[in-house]
Amino acid sequence: MNGRETRAIGVMLAALFGATAAQAQDVHKCTVNGSVTYQSTPCPSGDVVLQAPPTPSEQEQRQARSDQYRQQFQAATGRIFRPVPVPPPPPPMVAGASTTTTIIVSQGPKRVIIRQVRTGAPTPAPKPLTNCEKLNQDNEEAQDRHTQLRAPSELASHDELLKKSEADIARIAQLASASHCNLKH
């Protein structure tokens, strides 16, 4: 990437973030003497009101800046880094449980420390599946794979995958028969 492309990307991002700094407002589409105009004030004849697109949230802006810095670093060094994965949402809360969040500001390299403490009963573990339920679940997944593989394909390994899915279905049917389980179809 040369300097001109880098500047062009920088200008586009500056325009993007500059546009998001402005407050979202209504845009009025007015027809005056046969010509269409767009203005921020209401039309005298009460024409169409267009909603401006919502501005990105603070989190989305931080993520965009992080992605921009990562991409610039990758372009400058030739190294490729994956973006930092977003942590999964916390587990669901049980009735009577509460979460206490403590924010500690320190002078060290990590300036803000956030601690969350959950009190109350933990979320109960899901009930394990019975053998028949597990076989039905496996059968449903195998049937779905088989249905998807029945579509025509030019891949060399397609026939092998189709035969493997048929073998999986037959194996699950044998296991269900031996366990006296009725498979759902």
CSV table of C-alpha atoms in Angstrom, one decimal:
chain,number,residue,atom,x,y,z
A,1,MET,CA,0.0,0.0,0.0
A,2,ASN,CA,1.6,3.3,-1.0
A,3,GLY,CA,1.2,6.7,0.7
A,4,ARG,CA,-1.6,7.9,-1.5
A,5,GLU,CA,-3.8,4.8,-0.7
A,6,THR,CA,-3.0,5.2,3.0
A,7,ARG,CA,-4.0,8.9,2.9
A,8,ALA,CA,-7.2,8.1,1.0
A,9,ILE,CA,-8.1,5.5,3.6
A,10,GLY,CA,-7.3,8.0,6.3
A,11,VAL,CA,-9.5,10.7,4.7
A,12,MET,CA,-12.4,8.2,4.3
A,13,LEU,CA,-12.2,7.1,8.0
A,14,ALA,CA,-11.9,10.7,9.1
A,15,ALA,CA,-15.0,11.6,7.1
A,16,LEU,CA,-16.8,8.5,8.5
A,17,PHE,CA,-15.9,9.4,12.1
A,18,GLY,CA,-16.5,13.1,11.5
A,19,ALA,CA,-20.0,12.3,10.2
A,20,THR,CA,-20.8,10.2,13.2
A,21,ALA,CA,-19.9,13.0,15.5
A,22,ALA,CA,-22.8,15.0,14.3
A,23,GLN,CA,-26.1,14.4,15.9
A,24,ALA,CA,-28.6,12.3,13.9
A,25,GLN,CA,-31.3,14.5,12.5
A,26,ASP,CA,-34.2,14.3,10.2
A,27,VAL,CA,-33.7,15.1,6.6
A,28,HIS,CA,-36.7,16.5,4.8
A,29,LYS,CA,-37.2,15.8,1.1
A,30,CYS,CA,-39.0,18.7,-0.5
A,31,THR,CA,-40.3,19.4,-4.0
A,32,VAL,CA,-40.0,23.0,-4.8
A,33,ASN,CA,-41.1,24.2,-8.3
A,34,GLY,CA,-40.6,20.7,-9.6
A,35,SER,CA,-37.1,20.2,-8.3
A,36,VAL,CA,-36.2,18.0,-5.3
A,37,THR,CA,-34.2,19.4,-2.4
A,38,TYR,CA,-33.1,17.9,0.8
A,39,GLN,CA,-33.0,20.2,3.9
A,40,SER,CA,-32.9,20.0,7.7
A,41,THR,CA,-36.0,22.3,8.2
A,42,PRO,CA,-39.5,21.0,7.5
A,43,CYS,CA,-40.9,21.5,4.0
A,44,PRO,CA,-43.6,24.2,3.6
A,45,SER,CA,-45.9,21.7,2.0
A,46,GLY,CA,-45.2,18.8,4.5
A,47,ASP,CA,-43.3,16.5,2.1
A,48,VAL,CA,-41.5,13.3,2.9
A,49,VAL,CA,-39.3,13.0,6.0
A,50,LEU,CA,-36.3,10.7,5.8
A,51,GLN,CA,-34.7,9.4,8.9
A,52,ALA,CA,-30.9,9.7,9.0
A,53,PRO,CA,-29.1,6.4,9.6
A,54,PRO,CA,-28.3,5.8,13.3
A,55,THR,CA,-24.8,6.7,14.4
A,56,PRO,CA,-22.5,3.9,15.5
A,57,SER,CA,-22.3,3.3,19.3
A,58,GLU,CA,-19.1,4.1,21.3
A,59,GLN,CA,-18.3,0.4,21.3
A,60,GLU,CA,-18.6,0.2,17.5
A,61,GLN,CA,-16.4,3.2,17.1
A,62,ARG,CA,-13.7,1.8,19.4
A,63,GLN,CA,-13.9,-1.5,17.5
A,64,ALA,CA,-13.5,0.3,14.2
A,65,ARG,CA,-10.5,2.2,15.5
A,66,SER,CA,-9.0,-1.0,16.8
A,67,ASP,CA,-9.5,-2.7,13.4
A,68,GLN,CA,-8.0,0.3,11.6
A,69,TYR,CA,-4.8,0.3,13.8
A,70,ARG,CA,-4.5,-3.5,13.4
A,71,GLN,CA,-4.8,-3.2,9.6
A,72,GLN,CA,-2.3,-0.4,9.5
A,73,PHE,CA,0.2,-2.4,11.6
A,74,GLN,CA,-0.3,-5.4,9.4
A,75,ALA,CA,0.2,-3.3,6.2
A,76,ALA,CA,3.4,-1.7,7.7
A,77,THR,CA,5.0,-4.9,9.0
A,78,GLY,CA,3.6,-7.6,6.7
A,79,ARG,CA,2.5,-9.6,9.8
A,80,ILE,CA,-1.1,-10.8,10.0
A,81,PHE,CA,-2.9,-10.7,13.3
A,82,ARG,CA,-6.4,-11.9,14.0
A,83,PRO,CA,-8.7,-9.5,15.7
A,84,VAL,CA,-9.2,-9.9,19.4
A,85,PRO,CA,-12.3,-12.2,19.9
A,86,VAL,CA,-15.2,-10.6,21.7
A,87,PRO,CA,-15.8,-12.4,25.0
A,88,PRO,CA,-19.0,-14.5,25.3
A,89,PRO,CA,-21.9,-13.1,27.2
A,90,PRO,CA,-22.1,-14.0,30.9
A,91,PRO,CA,-24.2,-17.0,31.8
A,92,PRO,CA,-27.9,-16.4,32.6
A,93,MET,CA,-28.7,-15.2,36.1
A,94,VAL,CA,-30.7,-17.3,38.5
A,95,ALA,CA,-33.5,-15.6,40.5
A,96,GLY,CA,-32.1,-14.1,43.7
A,97,ALA,CA,-28.6,-13.8,42.3
A,98,SER,CA,-26.8,-10.5,42.0
A,99,THR,CA,-23.6,-9.2,40.4
A,100,THR,CA,-21.3,-6.6,42.0
A,101,THR,CA,-19.0,-4.7,39.8
A,102,THR,CA,-15.9,-3.0,41.3
A,103,ILE,CA,-13.9,-0.6,39.2
A,104,ILE,CA,-10.4,0.2,40.5
A,105,VAL,CA,-8.2,2.9,39.0
A,106,SER,CA,-4.5,2.3,39.4
A,107,GLN,CA,-1.3,4.0,38.3
A,108,GLY,CA,0.2,0.9,36.6
A,109,PRO,CA,0.2,0.0,32.9
A,110,LYS,CA,-3.3,-1.4,33.2
A,111,ARG,CA,-5.0,1.8,34.5
A,112,VAL,CA,-8.5,0.4,35.1
A,113,ILE,CA,-9.2,-3.0,36.7
A,114,ILE,CA,-12.8,-4.2,36.6
A,115,ARG,CA,-13.9,-7.0,38.9
A,116,GLN,CA,-17.3,-8.7,38.8
A,117,VAL,CA,-18.5,-10.9,41.7
A,118,ARG,CA,-21.6,-13.0,41.4
A,119,THR,CA,-23.5,-13.9,44.5
A,120,GLY,CA,-26.4,-16.4,44.8
A,121,ALA,CA,-27.1,-19.8,43.5
A,122,PRO,CA,-25.1,-20.9,40.4
A,123,THR,CA,-26.9,-21.7,37.2
A,124,PRO,CA,-27.9,-25.4,37.4
A,125,ALA,CA,-26.2,-27.6,34.8
A,126,PRO,CA,-28.4,-28.9,32.0
A,127,LYS,CA,-29.9,-32.3,32.4
A,128,PRO,CA,-27.9,-34.9,30.5
A,129,LEU,CA,-29.5,-36.5,27.5
A,130,THR,CA,-30.7,-40.1,27.7
A,131,ASN,CA,-29.2,-42.6,25.3
A,132,CYS,CA,-32.4,-42.4,23.1
A,133,GLU,CA,-32.4,-38.6,23.1
A,134,LYS,CA,-28.7,-38.5,22.1
A,135,LEU,CA,-29.3,-41.0,19.3
A,136,ASN,CA,-32.2,-39.0,18.0
A,137,GLN,CA,-30.1,-35.8,18.1
A,138,ASP,CA,-27.3,-37.6,16.3
A,139,ASN,CA,-29.7,-39.0,13.8
A,140,GLU,CA,-31.3,-35.6,13.1
A,141,GLU,CA,-27.8,-34.1,12.5
A,142,ALA,CA,-26.8,-37.0,10.2
A,143,GLN,CA,-30.0,-36.6,8.2
A,144,ASP,CA,-29.4,-32.9,7.8
A,145,ARG,CA,-25.8,-33.5,6.6
A,146,HIS,CA,-27.1,-36.2,4.2
A,147,THR,CA,-29.8,-33.8,2.8
A,148,GLN,CA,-27.2,-31.1,2.2
A,149,LEU,CA,-24.9,-33.5,0.5
A,150,ARG,CA,-27.6,-34.7,-1.9
A,151,ALA,CA,-27.3,-31.5,-3.8
A,152,PRO,CA,-25.1,-31.8,-6.9
A,153,SER,CA,-21.5,-30.9,-6.5
A,154,GLU,CA,-18.3,-30.9,-8.6
A,155,LEU,CA,-16.0,-31.6,-5.7
A,156,ALA,CA,-14.0,-34.8,-6.0
A,157,SER,CA,-14.6,-35.7,-2.3
A,158,HIS,CA,-18.4,-35.2,-2.6
A,159,ASP,CA,-19.2,-38.9,-3.3
A,160,GLU,CA,-17.0,-40.0,-0.4
A,161,LEU,CA,-18.8,-37.6,2.0
A,162,LEU,CA,-22.2,-38.7,0.8
A,163,LYS,CA,-21.3,-42.4,1.4
A,164,LYS,CA,-19.9,-41.5,4.8
A,165,SER,CA,-23.2,-39.7,5.8
A,166,GLU,CA,-25.2,-42.8,4.6
A,167,ALA,CA,-22.9,-45.0,6.7
A,168,ASP,CA,-23.4,-42.7,9.7
A,169,ILE,CA,-27.2,-42.9,9.3
A,170,ALA,CA,-27.0,-46.8,9.1
A,171,ARG,CA,-24.8,-46.9,12.2
A,172,ILE,CA,-27.1,-44.7,14.2
A,173,ALA,CA,-30.1,-46.9,13.1
A,174,GLN,CA,-28.3,-50.0,14.3
A,175,LEU,CA,-27.4,-48.5,17.6
A,176,ALA,CA,-31.1,-47.3,18.1
A,177,SER,CA,-32.3,-50.8,17.2
A,178,ALA,CA,-29.9,-52.4,19.7
A,179,SER,CA,-31.0,-49.9,22.4
A,180,HIS,CA,-34.7,-50.4,21.6
A,181,CYS,CA,-35.1,-46.7,20.7
A,182,ASN,CA,-37.5,-45.3,18.2
A,183,LEU,CA,-35.8,-42.7,16.0
A,184,LYS,CA,-37.9,-39.7,15.0
A,185,HIS,CA,-38.1,-39.0,11.3
